[in-house]
Amino acid sequence: MAEYVIEMNHIRKEFPGIVANDDITLKLKKGEIHALLGENGAGKSTLMSVLFGLYQPEKGTILKNGEEVKINNPNDATALGIGMVHQHFKLIDVFTVLDNIILGAETTKLGFLQKKEARKRVLELSEKYGLKIDVDAKVEDITVGMQQRVEILKMLYRENEILIFDEPTAVLTPQEIEELMEIMRGFAKEGKSILFITHKLNEIMAVSDRVTVLHKGKYIGTVNTKDVTKQELSTMMVGRPVQLEINKAEAKPKDVVLSVHGLTVPSKVHKNDAVKNVSFDVRKGEIVCIAGIDGNGQTELIHGLTGLEKTTGGTITLCGQDISNASIRLRSQTGMSHIPEDRHKHGLVLDYTLEQNLVLQRFREKRFQNHGFIKFDEVRKYADELIKQYDVRSGQGPVTVARSMSGGNQQKAIIARELDRDADLIVAVQPTRGLDVGAIEYIHGQLIAERDRDKAILLVSLEMEEVMGLSDRILVMYEGEIVGKLDPNKTDAQELGLYMSGAKRNQNGGEVNV
């Protein structure tokens, strides 16, 4: 029997203006968890898309159990027992969770769909692996974290033996990440082989057996996880030493910039309100973090604040102006910048170029237009400045279509645009989602610098380290309410976890440890 269940030998994949994979070899053993590590745009997702049949390589071969195979499309990959959870989910928004999971693998009898049997099997898988879902909810109405679970269940439903996870924990909470790690360990014990793309060094150290590192499309090396440190891996990945700890001076809060009183936002999924009578302030010169397990009202709260959802009660005051019923554009003009949770749905126009996306909210300014005509030279110059400053990597520079960029570089483009607008309030929802350690180090530094320039920052994060390291104050949401107000210097991850799970709450909403 062959030593490797999958061998990808000397793979080369090109796109206009860029070689995404340049002579890369990757070998996966049966029953192992093999991490694939690299910067944004290093070619990790491209390599996995080649294995899953989404792309055809210009050079190279793929072997399964020692025999060469040709994977022309995802159906071929599925037939070979290869499944993939994509970084950007492949789900149909208007279908239910159940319909998405069984799509393409439907159980039929005499030509009739056996949905009852499929439903039973999906619920059994959900229960077995601790992936809680609402099978009847439409995908467009569920959180990003829930969509992640749907993608995993799709793969499990097809009984794949080779599982590709592309940034699977990017949208999960610490508790959910630990559960997923256990699930992955369970898969490996069952004899399934896992390829695991991540930027999170803690996860690699906790769960992987071996790590393959890519850098700018090239193969750097494969190492046994137990033989390396996080610092060594980060240096292999980025090509330089990286500061893994967040360092910042003590905050000096000043005037209130954002004041929220009694805010109520209805739920799209059920009859109860998603956000219930929430009140808080954010001041100049501080980072206030909303922490909580995904699906406890954070998304709806931010949508209510930014104008993406209608509120049914309460007031929102920004820079002294009531914006409770203002349009998104007016909120933006009043001084609100927004790094959204879903970069594809709310952050970018995917079929626009990078430079068009970078001036989406500013093209009316005199710098970029004259009597209604766009100054294209100025737009290009501005885009080049931001691309260089934030190291946004793209095959064709400012004229690259946003859809063709890696997820991490799409995120960097949004952050560049929103931070450069010089707004009084920065609403940053999972700002480092999908970013490598080098980019995270830079973005954290930028957010702290904005705070120190007297900007007010409202951060929503599912990353425990980010919550504890970046925040000046922490507000914990549970079931649509703020149940804890904590000082990160006087609490720990364990206490924070208790608030997030609803096991502990402040009495009468009073402040604790602040």
Coordinates of C-alpha atoms in Angstrom, one line a residue:
M1 CA 0.0 0.0 0.0
A2 CA 1.2 3.5 -0.9
E3 CA 2.7 5.6 2.0
Y4 CA 0.7 8.6 0.9
V5 CA -3.0 8.8 0.2
I6 CA -2.5 12.0 -1.8
E7 CA 0.6 13.3 -3.7
M8 CA 0.7 16.6 -5.5
N9 CA 3.9 16.7 -7.4
H10 CA 5.5 19.8 -9.0
I11 CA 2.2 21.7 -9.4
R12 CA 2.3 24.9 -11.4
K13 CA -0.8 27.1 -11.7
E14 CA -0.8 30.5 -13.4
F15 CA -3.2 33.4 -13.6
P16 CA -2.9 36.7 -15.5
G17 CA 0.1 38.5 -14.1
I18 CA 0.9 36.0 -11.4
V19 CA 2.2 32.4 -10.8
A20 CA 0.0 31.3 -7.9
N21 CA 1.7 27.9 -7.5
D22 CA 5.3 27.5 -8.7
D23 CA 6.6 23.9 -8.6
I24 CA 4.8 22.9 -5.4
T25 CA 4.9 19.3 -4.0
L26 CA 2.6 18.3 -1.1
K27 CA 2.2 14.7 0.3
L28 CA -0.6 13.7 2.6
K29 CA -0.5 10.5 4.8
K30 CA -3.6 8.5 5.6
G31 CA -5.0 9.5 9.0
E32 CA -2.9 12.6 9.4
I33 CA -3.8 16.2 9.9
H34 CA -1.5 18.1 7.6
A35 CA -1.5 21.9 7.9
L36 CA -0.9 24.2 4.9
L37 CA 0.6 27.5 6.1
G38 CA 1.5 30.7 4.2
E39 CA 0.8 34.4 3.9
N40 CA -2.2 35.9 2.1
G41 CA -1.8 35.2 -1.6
A42 CA 0.9 32.5 -1.0
G43 CA -1.1 30.1 -3.2
K44 CA -2.7 27.8 -0.5
S45 CA -6.3 28.0 -1.6
T46 CA -5.2 27.8 -5.3
L47 CA -3.3 24.5 -4.6
M48 CA -6.3 23.1 -2.8
S49 CA -8.6 24.2 -5.6
V50 CA -6.4 22.2 -8.0
L51 CA -6.8 19.1 -5.8
F52 CA -10.6 19.7 -5.7
G53 CA -10.8 20.1 -9.5
L54 CA -11.8 23.8 -9.6
Y55 CA -8.6 24.6 -11.4
Q56 CA -6.4 22.7 -13.9
P57 CA -2.7 23.0 -13.4
E58 CA -0.3 23.9 -16.2
K59 CA 2.2 21.4 -14.9
G60 CA 2.4 18.6 -12.3
T61 CA 0.6 15.3 -11.4
I62 CA -1.8 14.2 -8.7
L63 CA -1.6 10.6 -7.2
K64 CA -4.1 8.9 -5.0
N65 CA -2.8 5.8 -3.2
G66 CA 0.2 5.8 -5.5
E67 CA -1.9 5.9 -8.8
E68 CA -2.1 9.0 -11.0
V69 CA -5.5 10.5 -11.2
K70 CA -7.0 13.2 -13.4
I71 CA -9.4 15.6 -11.5
N72 CA -11.2 17.7 -14.1
N73 CA -14.0 19.0 -11.8
P74 CA -15.4 18.8 -8.3
N75 CA -17.5 15.8 -9.3
D76 CA -14.3 13.8 -10.1
A77 CA -12.9 14.9 -6.7
T78 CA -16.1 13.8 -4.9
A79 CA -15.9 10.4 -6.7
L80 CA -12.3 10.0 -5.4
G81 CA -13.5 10.8 -1.8
I82 CA -12.2 14.3 -1.7
G83 CA -14.3 17.0 0.0
M84 CA -13.6 20.7 0.6
V85 CA -14.9 23.3 2.9
H86 CA -14.2 26.6 1.0
Q87 CA -13.0 29.8 2.6
H88 CA -15.8 31.6 0.7
F89 CA -18.7 29.3 1.1
K90 CA -20.3 27.6 -1.9
L91 CA -23.9 27.9 -0.7
I92 CA -27.1 29.0 -2.4
D93 CA -28.6 31.8 -0.2
V94 CA -32.3 31.2 -1.1
F95 CA -32.1 27.5 -0.4
T96 CA -32.6 26.0 3.1
V97 CA -29.7 24.5 5.1
L98 CA -31.0 21.0 4.3
D99 CA -31.3 21.7 0.6
N100 CA -27.8 23.1 0.5
I101 CA -26.3 20.0 2.3
I102 CA -28.0 17.4 0.0
L103 CA -27.6 19.4 -3.3
G104 CA -25.9 17.2 -5.9
A105 CA -26.1 14.1 -3.6
E106 CA -29.8 13.7 -3.2
T107 CA -31.3 10.4 -2.2
T108 CA -34.1 9.3 -4.6
K109 CA -36.5 6.4 -4.9
L110 CA -38.2 5.8 -8.3
G111 CA -37.2 9.4 -9.3
F112 CA -38.7 11.0 -6.1
L113 CA -36.6 12.9 -3.7
Q114 CA -36.4 11.1 -0.3
K115 CA -36.1 14.3 1.8
K116 CA -37.3 12.7 5.0
E117 CA -34.4 10.2 5.0
A118 CA -31.9 12.9 4.1
R119 CA -33.2 15.1 6.9
K120 CA -32.8 12.3 9.4
R121 CA -29.2 11.6 8.3
V122 CA -28.2 15.3 8.4
L123 CA -29.6 15.6 11.9
E124 CA -27.8 12.5 13.0
L125 CA -24.5 13.9 11.6
S126 CA -25.2 17.2 13.2
E127 CA -25.7 15.5 16.6
K128 CA -22.7 13.2 16.3
Y129 CA -20.2 15.9 15.5
G130 CA -21.8 18.7 17.6
L131 CA -22.6 20.9 14.6
K132 CA -25.8 22.6 15.7
I133 CA -27.9 23.9 12.8
D134 CA -31.5 24.8 11.9
V135 CA -32.1 22.6 8.8
D136 CA -35.1 24.6 7.8
A137 CA -33.6 28.1 7.9
K138 CA -32.6 29.8 4.7
V139 CA -28.9 30.3 4.3
E140 CA -29.3 34.0 3.7
D141 CA -30.8 34.3 7.2
I142 CA -28.1 32.5 9.2
T143 CA -24.8 33.7 10.5
V144 CA -21.5 33.2 8.8
G145 CA -20.5 30.8 11.6
M146 CA -23.6 28.7 11.0
Q147 CA -22.8 28.7 7.2
Q148 CA -19.4 27.2 8.1
R149 CA -21.2 24.3 9.9
V150 CA -23.4 23.8 6.8
E151 CA -20.2 23.5 4.6
I152 CA -18.7 20.9 7.0
L153 CA -21.9 18.9 7.1
K154 CA -22.1 19.0 3.2
M155 CA -18.7 17.2 3.2
L156 CA -19.7 14.7 5.9
Y157 CA -22.9 13.9 4.1
R158 CA -20.9 12.8 1.1
E159 CA -18.7 10.5 3.2
N160 CA -15.5 11.9 1.9
E161 CA -12.2 10.3 3.2
I162 CA -9.9 13.2 2.3
L163 CA -11.1 16.5 3.9
I164 CA -9.8 19.9 2.8
F165 CA -10.5 22.7 5.3
D166 CA -9.8 26.1 3.9
E167 CA -9.6 28.6 6.8
P168 CA -12.3 26.7 8.7
T169 CA -12.0 28.6 12.0
A170 CA -11.9 32.1 10.6
V171 CA -15.5 32.8 11.7
L172 CA -15.7 30.6 14.8
T173 CA -15.6 31.4 18.4
P174 CA -12.9 30.0 20.7
Q175 CA -15.3 27.4 22.0
E176 CA -16.4 26.4 18.5
I177 CA -12.8 26.3 17.4
E178 CA -11.9 23.8 20.2
E179 CA -15.0 21.7 19.2
L180 CA -13.8 21.7 15.6
M181 CA -10.3 20.7 16.6
E182 CA -11.8 17.7 18.5
I183 CA -13.9 16.9 15.4
M184 CA -10.8 16.9 13.3
R185 CA -8.9 14.7 15.7
G186 CA -11.9 12.3 15.6
F187 CA -11.9 12.3 11.8
A188 CA -8.2 11.4 11.8
K189 CA -8.8 8.6 14.3
E190 CA -11.5 7.3 12.0
G191 CA -8.8 7.1 9.2
K192 CA -9.8 10.2 7.4
S193 CA -7.0 12.4 6.1
I194 CA -7.2 16.2 6.6
L195 CA -5.6 19.1 4.7
F196 CA -6.0 22.1 6.9
I197 CA -5.3 25.7 5.6
T198 CA -5.0 28.2 8.4
H199 CA -3.0 31.3 9.4
K200 CA -3.5 30.6 13.1
L201 CA -0.3 29.2 14.6
N202 CA -1.9 28.1 17.9
E203 CA -4.3 25.8 15.9
I204 CA -1.4 24.3 13.9
M205 CA 0.5 23.6 17.1
A206 CA -2.6 22.1 18.7
V207 CA -4.0 19.8 16.0
S208 CA -1.6 19.2 13.1
D209 CA 0.9 16.3 12.6
R210 CA 2.9 18.0 9.9
V211 CA 3.1 21.5 8.3
T212 CA 3.9 22.5 4.7
V213 CA 4.9 26.2 4.3
L214 CA 4.4 28.2 1.1
H215 CA 5.7 31.7 0.5
K216 CA 4.8 33.8 -2.5
G217 CA 3.7 30.8 -4.5
K218 CA 6.8 28.7 -3.8
Y219 CA 7.4 25.6 -1.6
I220 CA 9.5 26.4 1.5
G221 CA 9.4 23.1 3.3
T222 CA 7.5 20.4 5.3
V223 CA 8.2 19.9 9.0
N224 CA 6.9 17.8 11.8
T225 CA 4.8 20.1 14.0
K226 CA 6.3 18.7 17.3
D227 CA 9.8 19.7 16.0
V228 CA 9.2 23.5 15.5
T229 CA 8.0 26.6 17.5
K230 CA 5.4 29.1 16.6
Q231 CA 8.1 31.7 16.1
E232 CA 10.0 29.4 13.6
L233 CA 6.9 28.8 11.6
S234 CA 6.0 32.5 11.4
T235 CA 9.5 33.3 10.2
M236 CA 9.2 30.5 7.5
M237 CA 5.9 31.9 6.5
V238 CA 6.5 35.6 6.3
G239 CA 10.3 35.6 5.7
R240 CA 11.1 37.7 8.7
P241 CA 10.6 37.6 12.5
V242 CA 7.0 38.6 13.6
Q243 CA 5.9 40.2 16.8
L244 CA 3.2 37.8 18.1
E245 CA 2.2 39.8 21.2
I246 CA 0.0 42.9 21.0
N247 CA 1.8 45.9 22.6
K248 CA -0.1 49.1 23.4
A249 CA 0.0 52.0 25.8
E250 CA -2.9 52.7 28.2
A251 CA -6.0 54.3 26.7
K252 CA -6.9 57.9 27.4
P253 CA -10.6 58.1 26.5
K254 CA -12.1 61.5 25.9
D255 CA -15.5 62.7 24.6
V256 CA -18.3 60.3 23.6
V257 CA -18.4 59.7 19.8
L258 CA -21.0 56.9 19.6
S259 CA -23.9 56.7 22.1
V260 CA -26.4 53.8 21.8
H261 CA -29.5 53.8 24.1
G262 CA -32.1 51.0 24.3
L263 CA -31.4 49.7 20.8
T264 CA -33.6 46.9 19.6
V265 CA -33.2 45.0 16.3
P266 CA -35.6 42.3 15.1
S267 CA -34.4 38.9 14.0
K268 CA -34.9 37.6 10.5
V269 CA -34.8 34.0 11.7
H270 CA -37.3 33.9 14.5
K271 CA -40.0 36.1 16.1
N272 CA -37.9 37.2 19.1
D273 CA -35.7 40.3 18.8
A274 CA -32.0 39.6 17.9
V275 CA -30.9 42.7 19.9
K276 CA -32.8 43.6 23.1
N277 CA -32.6 47.1 24.6
V278 CA -28.8 47.5 24.3
S279 CA -27.1 50.6 25.6
F280 CA -23.4 51.6 25.6
D281 CA -21.0 54.5 24.7
V282 CA -17.7 54.5 22.7
R283 CA -15.3 57.4 23.4
K284 CA -12.5 59.0 21.5
G285 CA -9.2 57.3 22.2
E286 CA -10.5 53.8 23.2
I287 CA -11.2 50.4 21.6
V288 CA -14.4 48.9 22.9
C289 CA -14.9 45.2 21.9
I290 CA -18.2 43.4 21.6
A291 CA -17.4 39.8 22.4
G292 CA -19.7 36.7 22.3
I293 CA -20.3 33.4 20.7
D294 CA -21.4 33.9 17.1
G295 CA -25.2 34.2 16.7
N296 CA -25.9 36.1 19.9
G297 CA -26.9 39.4 18.2
Q298 CA -23.5 40.9 17.3
T299 CA -24.3 40.8 13.6
E300 CA -27.7 42.4 14.0
L301 CA -26.3 45.0 16.4
I302 CA -23.7 46.1 13.9
H303 CA -26.2 46.0 11.0
G304 CA -28.5 48.3 13.1
L305 CA -25.7 50.7 13.9
T306 CA -24.5 50.9 10.3
G307 CA -27.9 51.1 8.6
L308 CA -27.9 47.6 7.0
E309 CA -30.9 46.6 9.1
K310 CA -33.9 48.6 10.4
T311 CA -34.1 49.1 14.2
T312 CA -37.4 49.0 16.0
G313 CA -36.4 50.8 19.2
G314 CA -33.8 53.0 20.8
T315 CA -31.5 55.8 19.5
I316 CA -28.1 56.0 17.9
T317 CA -26.1 59.2 18.3
L318 CA -22.9 59.8 16.3
C319 CA -20.8 62.9 16.9
G320 CA -23.8 64.5 18.6
Q321 CA -26.2 63.8 15.7
D322 CA -29.1 61.4 15.9
I323 CA -28.6 58.9 13.1
S324 CA -31.2 56.3 14.2
N325 CA -33.1 56.6 10.9
A326 CA -30.3 57.9 8.7
S327 CA -29.2 56.3 5.4
I328 CA -26.0 54.3 5.2
R329 CA -24.4 57.2 3.2
L330 CA -25.4 59.8 5.7
R331 CA -24.0 57.7 8.5
S332 CA -20.8 57.4 6.5
Q333 CA -20.7 61.2 6.0
T334 CA -21.4 61.9 9.6
G335 CA -18.2 60.1 10.6
M336 CA -18.7 56.3 10.5
S337 CA -16.3 53.8 8.9
H338 CA -17.3 50.1 8.6
I339 CA -15.1 47.0 8.1
P340 CA -18.0 44.5 7.6
E341 CA -18.3 40.9 8.8
D342 CA -19.1 39.6 5.3
R343 CA -16.5 41.1 2.9
H344 CA -18.3 39.7 -0.2
K345 CA -21.8 40.7 0.7
H346 CA -21.2 44.1 2.2
G347 CA -17.5 45.0 1.7
L348 CA -16.7 44.8 -2.0
V349 CA -18.3 44.9 -5.4
L350 CA -16.6 41.8 -6.6
D351 CA -16.8 42.5 -10.3
Y352 CA -15.3 46.0 -9.9
T353 CA -11.5 46.5 -10.0
L354 CA -9.5 47.0 -6.9
E355 CA -9.1 50.7 -7.6
Q356 CA -12.8 51.1 -8.1
N357 CA -13.5 49.4 -4.8
L358 CA -10.9 51.6 -3.0
V359 CA -12.8 54.8 -3.9
L360 CA -16.4 53.5 -3.5
Q361 CA -17.3 56.0 -0.8
R362 CA -15.0 58.8 -1.9
F363 CA -15.4 59.2 -5.7
R364 CA -17.6 62.3 -5.1
E365 CA -14.8 64.1 -3.4
K366 CA -13.1 66.9 -5.4
R367 CA -9.8 65.0 -5.5
F368 CA -11.5 62.2 -7.5
Q369 CA -14.0 64.0 -9.7
N370 CA -14.5 67.3 -11.6
H371 CA -18.1 68.3 -12.5
G372 CA -19.2 64.7 -12.3
F373 CA -16.4 63.2 -14.3
I374 CA -14.0 60.8 -12.6
K375 CA -10.3 61.7 -12.5
F376 CA -9.0 58.3 -13.4
D377 CA -5.4 59.3 -12.9
E378 CA -6.1 60.4 -9.4
V379 CA -8.0 57.2 -8.6
R380 CA -5.1 55.1 -9.9
K381 CA -2.5 57.1 -7.9
Y382 CA -4.6 56.8 -4.7
A383 CA -5.1 53.0 -5.3
D384 CA -1.3 52.5 -5.8
E385 CA -0.6 54.4 -2.5
L386 CA -3.0 52.2 -0.5
I387 CA -1.9 48.9 -2.2
K388 CA 1.7 49.7 -1.3
Q389 CA 1.0 50.9 2.3
Y390 CA -1.2 47.8 3.1
D391 CA 0.7 45.3 1.0
V392 CA -2.4 44.3 -1.0
R393 CA -1.2 41.6 -3.4
S394 CA -3.0 41.2 -6.7
G395 CA -2.0 39.9 -10.1
Q396 CA -2.7 43.1 -12.1
G397 CA -2.3 45.7 -9.4
P398 CA -5.1 48.4 -9.2
V399 CA -6.9 46.9 -12.3
T400 CA -7.2 43.4 -10.8
V401 CA -10.9 42.4 -10.5
A402 CA -11.7 42.0 -6.8
R403 CA -13.3 38.6 -7.2
S404 CA -10.0 37.1 -8.4
M405 CA -8.0 38.1 -5.3
S406 CA -7.3 35.9 -2.3
G407 CA -9.7 36.4 0.7
G408 CA -6.9 37.8 2.8
N409 CA -6.0 40.4 0.2
Q410 CA -9.7 41.3 -0.3
Q411 CA -9.8 41.9 3.5
K412 CA -6.6 44.1 3.4
A413 CA -8.2 46.2 0.6
I414 CA -11.3 46.9 2.7
I415 CA -9.3 47.8 5.8
A416 CA -7.1 50.1 3.7
R417 CA -10.1 51.9 2.3
E418 CA -12.0 52.2 5.7
L419 CA -9.0 53.3 7.8
D420 CA -7.8 55.9 5.2
R421 CA -11.2 57.7 5.3
D422 CA -10.2 59.3 8.6
A423 CA -13.7 58.7 10.2
D424 CA -14.4 59.6 13.9
L425 CA -15.8 56.1 14.5
I426 CA -14.3 52.9 13.1
V427 CA -16.7 49.9 13.3
A428 CA -14.4 46.9 12.8
V429 CA -16.1 43.5 12.6
Q430 CA -13.5 40.6 12.6
P431 CA -11.0 42.9 10.9
T432 CA -8.2 40.2 10.9
R433 CA -10.4 37.4 9.6
G434 CA -8.4 35.3 7.1
L435 CA -5.2 37.3 7.5
D436 CA -1.7 35.9 8.1
V437 CA 0.4 36.7 11.2
G438 CA 2.4 39.4 9.4
A439 CA -0.8 41.2 8.2
I440 CA -2.5 40.8 11.6
E441 CA 0.5 42.4 13.3
Y442 CA 0.2 45.4 10.9
I443 CA -3.6 45.8 11.2
H444 CA -3.4 45.6 15.0
G445 CA -0.8 48.3 14.9
Q446 CA -3.0 50.5 12.6
L447 CA -6.0 50.1 14.9
I448 CA -4.0 51.1 18.0
A449 CA -2.5 54.0 16.0
E450 CA -6.0 55.2 15.1
R451 CA -7.1 54.9 18.8
D452 CA -4.0 57.0 19.8
R453 CA -5.1 59.6 17.2
D454 CA -8.3 60.0 19.2
K455 CA -10.5 57.8 17.0
A456 CA -13.3 55.8 18.6
I457 CA -13.1 52.1 17.7
L458 CA -16.0 49.6 18.1
L459 CA -14.4 46.2 17.5
V460 CA -16.4 42.9 17.1
S461 CA -14.1 39.9 17.3
L462 CA -14.5 36.1 17.8
E463 CA -10.7 35.8 18.5
M464 CA -10.1 35.5 22.2
E465 CA -6.5 36.7 21.9
E466 CA -7.6 39.7 19.9
V467 CA -10.4 40.5 22.3
M468 CA -8.0 40.3 25.3
G469 CA -5.1 42.0 23.7
L470 CA -6.6 44.8 21.7
S471 CA -9.6 46.0 23.8
D472 CA -9.7 48.7 26.4
R473 CA -13.2 47.7 27.4
I474 CA -15.1 44.5 26.7
L475 CA -18.9 44.2 26.3
V476 CA -20.1 40.6 26.2
M477 CA -23.3 39.8 24.3
Y478 CA -25.5 36.8 25.0
E479 CA -28.9 36.2 23.5
G480 CA -29.1 39.8 22.3
E481 CA -28.3 41.4 25.5
I482 CA -25.1 42.9 27.0
V483 CA -24.5 40.6 30.0
G484 CA -21.0 41.7 30.9
K485 CA -18.8 44.8 31.0
L486 CA -15.2 43.9 31.7
D487 CA -11.8 45.4 31.9
P488 CA -9.3 43.2 30.0
N489 CA -6.6 43.9 32.5
K490 CA -8.7 42.6 35.4
T491 CA -10.3 39.5 33.8
D492 CA -9.1 36.4 32.0
A493 CA -10.2 34.2 29.1
Q494 CA -11.9 31.7 31.4
E495 CA -14.1 34.4 33.0
L496 CA -14.8 35.9 29.6
G497 CA -15.9 32.5 28.3
L498 CA -18.3 32.1 31.2
Y499 CA -20.0 35.4 30.2
M500 CA -20.0 34.4 26.6
S501 CA -21.8 31.1 27.3
G502 CA -24.4 32.8 29.5
A503 CA -23.1 31.0 32.7
K504 CA -22.3 34.3 34.3
R505 CA -23.7 37.9 34.0
N506 CA -23.4 41.3 35.6
Q507 CA -26.2 42.1 38.1
N508 CA -28.7 44.5 36.5
G509 CA -26.2 45.2 33.7
G510 CA -23.9 47.0 36.2
E511 CA -20.3 47.3 35.3
V512 CA -17.9 44.8 36.8
N513 CA -14.1 45.1 36.9
V514 CA -14.2 48.5 35.1

